[in-house]
Short mmCIF file of C-alpha atoms in Angstrom, two decimals:
data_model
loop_
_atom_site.label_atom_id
_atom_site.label_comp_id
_atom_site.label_asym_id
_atom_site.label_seq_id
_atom_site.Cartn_x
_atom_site.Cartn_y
_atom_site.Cartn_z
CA UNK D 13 -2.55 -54.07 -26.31
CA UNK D 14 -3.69 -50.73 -28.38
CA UNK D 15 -6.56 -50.72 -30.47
CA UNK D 16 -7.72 -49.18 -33.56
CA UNK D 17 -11.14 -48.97 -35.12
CA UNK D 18 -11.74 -47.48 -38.15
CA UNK D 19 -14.08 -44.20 -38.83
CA UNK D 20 -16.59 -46.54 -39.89
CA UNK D 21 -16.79 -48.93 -37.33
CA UNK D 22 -16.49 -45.83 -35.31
CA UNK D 23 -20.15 -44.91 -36.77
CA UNK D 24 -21.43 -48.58 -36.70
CA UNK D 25 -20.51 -48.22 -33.29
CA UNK D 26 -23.12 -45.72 -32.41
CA UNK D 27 -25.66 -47.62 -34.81
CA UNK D 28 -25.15 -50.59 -32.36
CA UNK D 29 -25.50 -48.44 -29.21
CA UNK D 30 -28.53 -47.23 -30.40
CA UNK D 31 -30.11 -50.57 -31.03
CA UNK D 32 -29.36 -51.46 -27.41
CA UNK D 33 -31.64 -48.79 -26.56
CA UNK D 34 -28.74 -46.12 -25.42
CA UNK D 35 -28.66 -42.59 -24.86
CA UNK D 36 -26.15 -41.45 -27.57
CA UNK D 37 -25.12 -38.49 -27.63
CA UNK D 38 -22.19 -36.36 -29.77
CA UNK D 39 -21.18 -33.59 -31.85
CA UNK D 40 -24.01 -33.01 -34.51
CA UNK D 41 -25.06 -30.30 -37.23
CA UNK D 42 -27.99 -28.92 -36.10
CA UNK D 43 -28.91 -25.86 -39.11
CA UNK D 44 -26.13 -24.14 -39.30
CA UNK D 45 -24.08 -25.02 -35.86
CA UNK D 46 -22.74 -28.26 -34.65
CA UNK D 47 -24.41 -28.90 -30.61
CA UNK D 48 -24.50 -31.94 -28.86
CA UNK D 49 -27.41 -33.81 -29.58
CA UNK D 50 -28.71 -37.42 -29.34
CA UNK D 51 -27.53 -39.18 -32.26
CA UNK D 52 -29.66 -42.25 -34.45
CA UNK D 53 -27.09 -42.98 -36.53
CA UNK D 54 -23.76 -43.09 -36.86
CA UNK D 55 -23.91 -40.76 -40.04
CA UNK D 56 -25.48 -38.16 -37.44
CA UNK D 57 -21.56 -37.94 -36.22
CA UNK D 58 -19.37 -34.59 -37.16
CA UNK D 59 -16.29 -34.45 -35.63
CA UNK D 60 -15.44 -31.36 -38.01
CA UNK D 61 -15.68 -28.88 -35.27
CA UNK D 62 -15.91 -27.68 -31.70
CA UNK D 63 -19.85 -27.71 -31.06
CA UNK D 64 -21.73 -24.29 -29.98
CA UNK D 65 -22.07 -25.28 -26.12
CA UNK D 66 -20.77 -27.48 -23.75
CA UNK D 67 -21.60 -31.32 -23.81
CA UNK D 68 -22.46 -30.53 -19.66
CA UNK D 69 -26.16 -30.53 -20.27
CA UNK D 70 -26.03 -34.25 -20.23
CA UNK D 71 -25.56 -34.54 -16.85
CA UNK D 72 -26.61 -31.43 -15.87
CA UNK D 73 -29.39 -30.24 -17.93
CA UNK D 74 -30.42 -26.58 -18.74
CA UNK D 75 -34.20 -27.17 -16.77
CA UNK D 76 -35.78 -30.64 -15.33
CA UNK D 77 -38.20 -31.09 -13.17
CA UNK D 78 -37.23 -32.46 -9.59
CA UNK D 79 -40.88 -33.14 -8.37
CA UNK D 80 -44.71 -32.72 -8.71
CA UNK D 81 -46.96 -31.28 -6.95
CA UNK D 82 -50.74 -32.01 -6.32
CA UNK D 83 -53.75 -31.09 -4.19
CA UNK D 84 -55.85 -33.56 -3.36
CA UNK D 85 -58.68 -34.52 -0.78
CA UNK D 86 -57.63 -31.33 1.05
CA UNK D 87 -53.96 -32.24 1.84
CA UNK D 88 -50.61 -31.90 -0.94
CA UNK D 89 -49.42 -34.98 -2.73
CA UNK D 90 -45.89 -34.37 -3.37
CA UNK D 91 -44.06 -37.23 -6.25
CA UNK D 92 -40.59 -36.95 -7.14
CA UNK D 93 -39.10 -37.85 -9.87
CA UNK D 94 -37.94 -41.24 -10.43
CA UNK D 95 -34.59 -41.39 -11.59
CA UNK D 96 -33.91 -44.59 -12.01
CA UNK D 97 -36.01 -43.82 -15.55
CA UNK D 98 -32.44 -41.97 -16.31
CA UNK D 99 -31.23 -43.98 -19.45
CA UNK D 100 -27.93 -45.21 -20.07
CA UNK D 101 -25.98 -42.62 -22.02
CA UNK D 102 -22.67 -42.89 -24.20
CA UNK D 103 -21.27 -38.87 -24.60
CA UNK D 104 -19.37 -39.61 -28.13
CA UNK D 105 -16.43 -37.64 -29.52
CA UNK D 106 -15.82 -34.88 -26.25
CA UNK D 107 -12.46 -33.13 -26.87
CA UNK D 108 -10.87 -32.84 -23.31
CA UNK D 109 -12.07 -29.15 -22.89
CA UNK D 110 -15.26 -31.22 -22.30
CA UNK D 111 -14.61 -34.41 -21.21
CA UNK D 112 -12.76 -33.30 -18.07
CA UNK D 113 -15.38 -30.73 -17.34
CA UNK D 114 -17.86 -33.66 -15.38
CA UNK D 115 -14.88 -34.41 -13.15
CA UNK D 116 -14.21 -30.78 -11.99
CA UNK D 117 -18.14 -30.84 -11.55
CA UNK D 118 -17.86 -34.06 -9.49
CA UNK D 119 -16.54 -32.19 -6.90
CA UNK D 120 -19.06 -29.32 -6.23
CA UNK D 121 -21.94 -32.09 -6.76
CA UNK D 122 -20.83 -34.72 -4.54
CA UNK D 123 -19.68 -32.42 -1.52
CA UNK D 124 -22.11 -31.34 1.30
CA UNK D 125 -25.48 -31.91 -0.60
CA UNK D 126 -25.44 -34.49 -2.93
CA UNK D 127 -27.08 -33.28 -6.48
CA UNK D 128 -28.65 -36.91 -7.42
CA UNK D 129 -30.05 -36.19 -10.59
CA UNK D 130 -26.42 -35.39 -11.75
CA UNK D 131 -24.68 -37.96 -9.62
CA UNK D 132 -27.22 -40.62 -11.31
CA UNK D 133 -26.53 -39.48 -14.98
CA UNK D 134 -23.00 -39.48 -14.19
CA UNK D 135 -23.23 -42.91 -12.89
CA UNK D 136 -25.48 -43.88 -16.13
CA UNK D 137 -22.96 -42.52 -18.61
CA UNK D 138 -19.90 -43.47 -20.70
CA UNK D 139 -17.46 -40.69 -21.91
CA UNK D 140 -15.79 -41.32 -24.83
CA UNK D 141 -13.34 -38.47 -25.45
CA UNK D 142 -11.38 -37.72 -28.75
CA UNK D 143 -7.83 -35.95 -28.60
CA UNK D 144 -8.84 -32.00 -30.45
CA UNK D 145 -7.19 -31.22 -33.61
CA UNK D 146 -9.75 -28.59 -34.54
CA UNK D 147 -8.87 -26.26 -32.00
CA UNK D 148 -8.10 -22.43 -33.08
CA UNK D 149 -6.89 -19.02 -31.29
CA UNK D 150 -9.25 -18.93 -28.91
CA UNK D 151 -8.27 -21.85 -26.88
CA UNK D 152 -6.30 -21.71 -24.06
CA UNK D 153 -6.72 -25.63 -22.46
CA UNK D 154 -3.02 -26.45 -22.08
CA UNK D 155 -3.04 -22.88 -20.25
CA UNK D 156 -5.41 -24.08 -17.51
CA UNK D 157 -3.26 -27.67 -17.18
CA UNK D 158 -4.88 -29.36 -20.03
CA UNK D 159 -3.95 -30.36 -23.39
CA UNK D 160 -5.20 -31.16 -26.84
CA UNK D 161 -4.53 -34.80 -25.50
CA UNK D 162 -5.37 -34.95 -22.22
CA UNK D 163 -7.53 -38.08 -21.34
CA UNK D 164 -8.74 -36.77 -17.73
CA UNK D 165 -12.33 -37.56 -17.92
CA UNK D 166 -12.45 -39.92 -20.62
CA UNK D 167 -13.59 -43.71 -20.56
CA UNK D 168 -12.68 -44.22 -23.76
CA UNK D 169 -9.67 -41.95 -25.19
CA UNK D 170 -9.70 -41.88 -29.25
CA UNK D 171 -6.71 -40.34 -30.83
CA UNK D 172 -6.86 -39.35 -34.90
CA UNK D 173 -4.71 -40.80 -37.40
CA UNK D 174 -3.56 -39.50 -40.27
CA UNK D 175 -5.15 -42.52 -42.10
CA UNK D 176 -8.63 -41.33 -41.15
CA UNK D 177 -8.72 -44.62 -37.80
CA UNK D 178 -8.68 -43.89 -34.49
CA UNK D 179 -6.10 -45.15 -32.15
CA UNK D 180 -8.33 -46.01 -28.83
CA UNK D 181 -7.46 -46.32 -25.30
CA UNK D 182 -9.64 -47.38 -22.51
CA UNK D 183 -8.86 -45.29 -19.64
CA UNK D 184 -11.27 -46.87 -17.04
CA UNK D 185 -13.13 -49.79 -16.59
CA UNK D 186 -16.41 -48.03 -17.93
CA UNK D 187 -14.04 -47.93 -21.62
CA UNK D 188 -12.68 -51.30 -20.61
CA UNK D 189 -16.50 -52.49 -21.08
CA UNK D 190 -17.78 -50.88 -23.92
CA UNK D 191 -14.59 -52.22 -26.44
CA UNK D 192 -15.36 -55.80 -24.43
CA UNK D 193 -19.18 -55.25 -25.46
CA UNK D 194 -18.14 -54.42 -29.42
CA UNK D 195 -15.07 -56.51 -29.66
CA UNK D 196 -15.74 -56.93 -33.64
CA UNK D 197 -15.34 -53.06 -34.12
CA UNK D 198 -11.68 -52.84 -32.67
CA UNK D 199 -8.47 -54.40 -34.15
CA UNK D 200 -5.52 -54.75 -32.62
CA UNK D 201 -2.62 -52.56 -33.41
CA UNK D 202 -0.41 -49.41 -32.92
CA UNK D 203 -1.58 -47.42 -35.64
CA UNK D 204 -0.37 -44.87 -37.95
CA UNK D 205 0.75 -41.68 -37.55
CA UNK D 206 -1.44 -39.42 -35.21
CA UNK D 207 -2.89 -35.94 -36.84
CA UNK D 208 -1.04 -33.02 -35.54
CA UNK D 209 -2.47 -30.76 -32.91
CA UNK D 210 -3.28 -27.09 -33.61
CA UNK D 211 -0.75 -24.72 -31.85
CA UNK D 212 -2.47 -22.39 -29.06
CA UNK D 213 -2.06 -18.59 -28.43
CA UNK D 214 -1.43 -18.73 -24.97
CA UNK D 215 1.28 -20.50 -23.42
CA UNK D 216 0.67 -22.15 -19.76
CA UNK D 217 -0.69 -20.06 -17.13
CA UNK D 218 0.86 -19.48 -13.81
CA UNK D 219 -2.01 -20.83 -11.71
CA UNK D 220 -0.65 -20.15 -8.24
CA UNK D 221 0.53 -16.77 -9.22
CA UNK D 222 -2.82 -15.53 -10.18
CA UNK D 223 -5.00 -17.47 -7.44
CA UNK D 224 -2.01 -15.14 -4.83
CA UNK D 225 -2.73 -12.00 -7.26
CA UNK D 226 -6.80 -12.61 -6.87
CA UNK D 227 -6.20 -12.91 -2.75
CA UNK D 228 -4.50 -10.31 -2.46
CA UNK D 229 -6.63 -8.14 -5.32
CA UNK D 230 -10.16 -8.14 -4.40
CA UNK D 231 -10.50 -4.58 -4.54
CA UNK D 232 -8.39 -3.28 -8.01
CA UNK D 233 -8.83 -0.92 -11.09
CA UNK D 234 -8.40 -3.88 -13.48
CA UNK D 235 -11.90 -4.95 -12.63
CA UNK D 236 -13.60 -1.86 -13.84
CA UNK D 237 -11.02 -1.30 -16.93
CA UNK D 238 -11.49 -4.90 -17.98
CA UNK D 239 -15.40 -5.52 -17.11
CA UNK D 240 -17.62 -2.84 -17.19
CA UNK D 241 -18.15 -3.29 -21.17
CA UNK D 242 -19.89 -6.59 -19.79
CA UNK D 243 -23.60 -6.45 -20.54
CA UNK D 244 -24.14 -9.34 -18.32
CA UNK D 245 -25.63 -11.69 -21.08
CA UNK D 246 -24.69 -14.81 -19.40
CA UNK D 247 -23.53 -16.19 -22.46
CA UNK D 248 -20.66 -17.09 -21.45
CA UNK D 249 -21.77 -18.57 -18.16
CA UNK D 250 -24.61 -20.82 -20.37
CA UNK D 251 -21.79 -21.79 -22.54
CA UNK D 252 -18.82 -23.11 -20.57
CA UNK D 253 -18.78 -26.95 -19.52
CA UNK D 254 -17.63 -25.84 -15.91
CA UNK D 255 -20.20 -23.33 -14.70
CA UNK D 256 -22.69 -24.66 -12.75
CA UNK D 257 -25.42 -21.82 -11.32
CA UNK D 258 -28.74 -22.61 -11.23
CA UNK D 259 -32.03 -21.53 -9.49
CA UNK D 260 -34.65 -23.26 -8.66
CA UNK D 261 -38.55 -22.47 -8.87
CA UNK D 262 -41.85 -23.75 -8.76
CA UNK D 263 -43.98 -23.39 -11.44
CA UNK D 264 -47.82 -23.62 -11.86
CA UNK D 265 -50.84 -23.03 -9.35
CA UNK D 266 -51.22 -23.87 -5.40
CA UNK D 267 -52.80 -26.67 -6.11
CA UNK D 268 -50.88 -28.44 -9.22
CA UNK D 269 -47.70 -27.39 -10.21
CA UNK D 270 -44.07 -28.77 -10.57
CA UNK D 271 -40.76 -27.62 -8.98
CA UNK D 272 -37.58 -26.99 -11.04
CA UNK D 273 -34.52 -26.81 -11.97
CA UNK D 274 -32.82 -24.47 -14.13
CA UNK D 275 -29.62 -22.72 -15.04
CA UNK D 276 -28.39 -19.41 -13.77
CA UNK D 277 -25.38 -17.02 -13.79
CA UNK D 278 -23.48 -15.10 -11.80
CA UNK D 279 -23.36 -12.41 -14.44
CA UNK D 280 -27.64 -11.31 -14.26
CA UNK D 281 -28.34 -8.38 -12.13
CA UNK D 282 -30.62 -10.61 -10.05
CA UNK D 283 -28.38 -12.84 -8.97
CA UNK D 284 -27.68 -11.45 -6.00
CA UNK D 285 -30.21 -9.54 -5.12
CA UNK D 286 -31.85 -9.95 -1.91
CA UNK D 287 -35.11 -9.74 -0.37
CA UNK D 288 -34.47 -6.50 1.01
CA UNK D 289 -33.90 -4.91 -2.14
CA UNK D 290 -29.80 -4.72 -1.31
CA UNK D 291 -27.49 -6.17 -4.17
CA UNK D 292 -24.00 -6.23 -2.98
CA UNK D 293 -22.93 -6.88 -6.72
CA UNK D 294 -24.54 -3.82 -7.83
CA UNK D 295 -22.77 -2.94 -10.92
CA UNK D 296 -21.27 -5.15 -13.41
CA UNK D 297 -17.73 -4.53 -12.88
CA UNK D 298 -18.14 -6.69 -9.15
CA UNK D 299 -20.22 -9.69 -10.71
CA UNK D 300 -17.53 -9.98 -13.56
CA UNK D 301 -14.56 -10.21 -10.45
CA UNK D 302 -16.87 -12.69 -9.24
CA UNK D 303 -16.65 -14.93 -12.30
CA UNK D 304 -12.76 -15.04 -12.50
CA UNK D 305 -12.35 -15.35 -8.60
CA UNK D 306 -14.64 -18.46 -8.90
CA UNK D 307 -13.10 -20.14 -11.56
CA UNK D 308 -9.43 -19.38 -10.68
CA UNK D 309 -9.50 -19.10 -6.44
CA UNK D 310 -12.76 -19.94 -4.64
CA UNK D 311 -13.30 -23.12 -6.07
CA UNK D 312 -9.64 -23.91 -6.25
CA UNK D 313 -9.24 -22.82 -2.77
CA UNK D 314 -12.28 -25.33 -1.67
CA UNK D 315 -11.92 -28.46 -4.07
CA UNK D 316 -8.63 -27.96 -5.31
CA UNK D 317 -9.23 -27.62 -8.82
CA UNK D 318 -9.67 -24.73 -12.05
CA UNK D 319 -13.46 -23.92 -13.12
CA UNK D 320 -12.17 -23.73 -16.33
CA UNK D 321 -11.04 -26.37 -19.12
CA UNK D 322 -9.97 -23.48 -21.71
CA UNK D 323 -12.51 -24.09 -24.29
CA UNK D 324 -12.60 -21.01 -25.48
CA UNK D 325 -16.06 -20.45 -26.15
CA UNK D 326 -16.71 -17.82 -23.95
CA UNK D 327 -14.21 -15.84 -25.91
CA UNK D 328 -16.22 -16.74 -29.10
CA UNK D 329 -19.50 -16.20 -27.64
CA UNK D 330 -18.96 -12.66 -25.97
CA UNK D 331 -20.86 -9.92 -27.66
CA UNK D 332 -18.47 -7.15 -26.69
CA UNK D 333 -15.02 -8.75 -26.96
CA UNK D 334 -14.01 -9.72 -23.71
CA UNK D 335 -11.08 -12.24 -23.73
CA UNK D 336 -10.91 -14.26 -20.29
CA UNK D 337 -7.06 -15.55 -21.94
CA UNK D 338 -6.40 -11.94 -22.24
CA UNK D 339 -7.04 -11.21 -18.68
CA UNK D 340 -5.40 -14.43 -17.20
CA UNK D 341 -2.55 -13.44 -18.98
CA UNK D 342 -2.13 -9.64 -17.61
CA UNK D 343 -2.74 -11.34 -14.34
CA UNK D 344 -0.15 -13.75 -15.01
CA UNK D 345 2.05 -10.55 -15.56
CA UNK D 346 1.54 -8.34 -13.08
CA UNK D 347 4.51 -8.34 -9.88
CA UNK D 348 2.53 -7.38 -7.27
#
């Protein structure tokens, strides 16, 4: 049977959560941007607009420690960290640019190492995803398969209504729970009339035309015409709920120190520079190719699935203009 709860049960909802001593966490102003944040309340909610960055740093957080380091009576005491301290989280009102990003991560996290301290928080957490009616020209989703409506990822699916409720679906067992757990907060019922989607620039991609293009395209003039303006930032890289780099290092003295985490990019100089001084992404131009053949053929090609959820933010974000829709679509064009 559907079920509805009303924007303010929708907020008492995270008041209760919070009580039971969960992680909440959702769309929030923070100054002058909305980011996802922990939330208190339920007045802490905005679902007004798109936040700044990614909701991915709840699973996969921008630096954490992964274990201590100690000297003592001559030999090294080595802790890790215990993640079974990990508390149970609820990510609150993730349009599906974001809450299908952790399942295209799944993949990559899960395969021949197993990353536990995402694989726990994953584990620990409860998506509830909200179909986007705030979206403007910059996104693409329903370009990369998505849609404004799409409930891949989502626990808990919420869809606006024109009468300011919230038509709800539970899409896995984790959403079957959490309406079970707050019965009182749902009615049943169809609903009114859902708010209208915004209408998107770019119409639906060609996938398997440009991964054949970026096979077949390694070496091309579009890379320099369309990258070297890149000033390798890494905005974009920090920004995007699918991209997943990260170094690791440890930090403090020989004898007392901890080893961590932290997030990278494909765009720095550094990234690939080795030992011996050789860089075989020297210039810009190569470590830009490198972001669009990762996102639309090498991890395709090994997990069967698009490093991108067309969010647009890297679009917003870029300091020099550069329009990853733009270049999908002159991909998607090209005959050869």
């Amino acid at each position: 049977m559907p079920q509805i709860i009303t924007e303010q049960n929708l907020r008492n909802l995270i008041d209760l959560l919070v009580k039971e001593a969960k992680l909440v966490v959702g769309p929030k102003l923070s100054g002058s941007v909305v980011l996802y944040e922990p939330l208190t309340a339920g007045s802490d909610l905005t679902l007004d607009a798109l936040p700044r960055r990614s909701s991915k740093e709840l699973f996969f957080p921008i630096c954490e420690d992964i274990l201590s380091y100690k000297r003592e009576n001559g030999s090294m005491k080595v802790t890790d960290v215990d993640r079974s301290q990990f508390p149970e989280a609820v990510l609150i009102g993730a349009p599906p640019c974001d809450a299908g990003s952790p399942a295209i991560l799944d993949a990559v996290m899960s395969w021949d190492y197993k990353d536990e301290f995402y694989l726990e928080r994953r584990r620990k957490s409860t998506i509830v995803g909200i179909a986007c009616t705030k979206g403007d020209d910059a996104c693409f989703c329903r370009a990369v398969g998505l849609a404004p409506d799409a409930e891949a990822g989502s626990d808990l699916f919420l869809t606006p209504l024109k009468d300011g409720s919230y038509a709800c679906k539970a899409v896995t067992e984790k959403g079957e729970a959490l309406v079970a757990a707050h019965r009182n907060l749902f009615a049943e019922g169809a609903g009114g009339d859902p708010v209208p989607f915004v209408d998107q620039g770019v119409g639906k991609l060609d996938l398997v035309k440009i991964k054949k293009w970026l096979e077949e395209h390694f070496e091309d003039p579009l890379w320099e015409k369309i990258a070297d303006i890149c000033v390798g930032c890494g905005a974009c890289a920090f920004i995007c709920p699918a991209c997943h780099c990260f170094d690791i290092n440890d930090e403090g003295s020989t004898d007392d120190g901890v080893r961590r985490k932290h997030w990278d990019a494909c765009g720095f100089a550094k990234f690939t520079n080795h030992a011996s001084g050789h860089n075989p992404r020297d210039v810009q131009n190569k470590r830009y190719r490198n972001r669009i053949m990762h996102k639309f053929k090498y991890y395709d090609g090994k997990f069967g699935k698009t490093l991108c959820t067309g969010c647009g933010r890297c679009i917003r974000a870029c300091p020099v203009g550069i329009d990853i829709a733009e270049i999908l679509e002159t991909i998607n064009s090209k005959q050869d």
